[in-house]
Amino acid sequence: MNRITTAAIKFSWAVQIPGERKQALGERVEAWAHRLAVRWGCVDTVLATVTREALSR
């Protein structure tokens, strides 16, 4: 579960970088991933994983 939502959020961030049209897609994917994380009760874990990986780059 965490892997799916973490991957979706990372994908959404990657899509948002190149342009506004892609940013809209990225925002939709991020919202979808957030809804899944809320439904599965793993929001804190997913956000911690994404943040840790983003900061380690």
Short mmCIF file of C-alpha atoms in Angstrom, two decimals:
data_model
loop_
_atom_site.label_atom_id
_atom_site.label_comp_id
_atom_site.label_asym_id
_atom_site.label_seq_id
_atom_site.Cartn_x
_atom_site.Cartn_y
_atom_site.Cartn_z
CA MET A 1 0.00 0.00 0.00
CA ASN A 2 2.67 2.49 1.00
CA ARG A 3 4.70 1.69 -2.10
CA ILE A 4 1.78 2.44 -4.40
CA THR A 5 0.96 5.80 -2.85
CA THR A 6 4.62 6.78 -2.47
CA ALA A 7 5.30 5.94 -6.12
CA ALA A 8 2.22 7.88 -7.21
CA ILE A 9 3.29 10.98 -5.29
CA LYS A 10 6.84 10.76 -6.65
CA PHE A 11 5.41 10.40 -10.17
CA SER A 12 3.15 13.39 -9.60
CA TRP A 13 6.13 15.52 -8.58
CA ALA A 14 8.14 14.41 -11.63
CA VAL A 15 5.25 15.25 -13.95
CA GLN A 16 4.74 18.69 -12.38
CA ILE A 17 8.26 19.87 -13.23
CA PRO A 18 8.18 20.16 -17.08
CA GLY A 19 5.13 22.36 -17.61
CA GLU A 20 1.75 23.59 -16.53
CA ARG A 21 -0.28 21.04 -18.47
CA LYS A 22 1.76 18.23 -17.01
CA GLN A 23 1.52 19.94 -13.62
CA ALA A 24 -2.26 19.55 -13.73
CA LEU A 25 -1.83 15.81 -14.34
CA GLY A 26 0.67 15.64 -11.50
CA GLU A 27 -1.73 17.39 -9.15
CA ARG A 28 -4.51 14.93 -10.03
CA VAL A 29 -2.21 11.96 -9.41
CA GLU A 30 -1.04 13.46 -6.12
CA ALA A 31 -4.65 14.00 -5.00
CA TRP A 32 -5.50 10.40 -5.95
CA ALA A 33 -2.50 9.08 -4.02
CA HIS A 34 -3.44 11.18 -1.01
CA ARG A 35 -7.00 9.81 -1.06
CA LEU A 36 -5.62 6.27 -1.15
CA ALA A 37 -3.24 6.99 1.72
CA VAL A 38 -6.11 8.43 3.77
CA ARG A 39 -8.33 5.46 2.97
CA TRP A 40 -5.58 3.00 3.92
CA GLY A 41 -4.55 5.00 6.99
CA CYS A 42 -0.92 5.44 5.94
CA VAL A 43 -0.69 9.20 5.26
CA ASP A 44 2.05 9.86 7.80
CA THR A 45 4.16 6.93 6.62
CA VAL A 46 3.84 7.89 2.95
CA LEU A 47 4.64 11.56 3.54
CA ALA A 48 7.61 10.65 5.73
CA THR A 49 8.96 8.31 3.04
CA VAL A 50 8.54 10.81 0.21
CA THR A 51 10.04 13.65 2.26
CA ARG A 52 13.01 11.56 3.41
CA GLU A 53 13.77 10.43 -0.15
CA ALA A 54 13.40 13.95 -1.56
CA LEU A 55 15.73 15.41 1.06
CA SER A 56 18.34 12.69 0.58
CA ARG A 57 18.94 13.67 -3.06
#
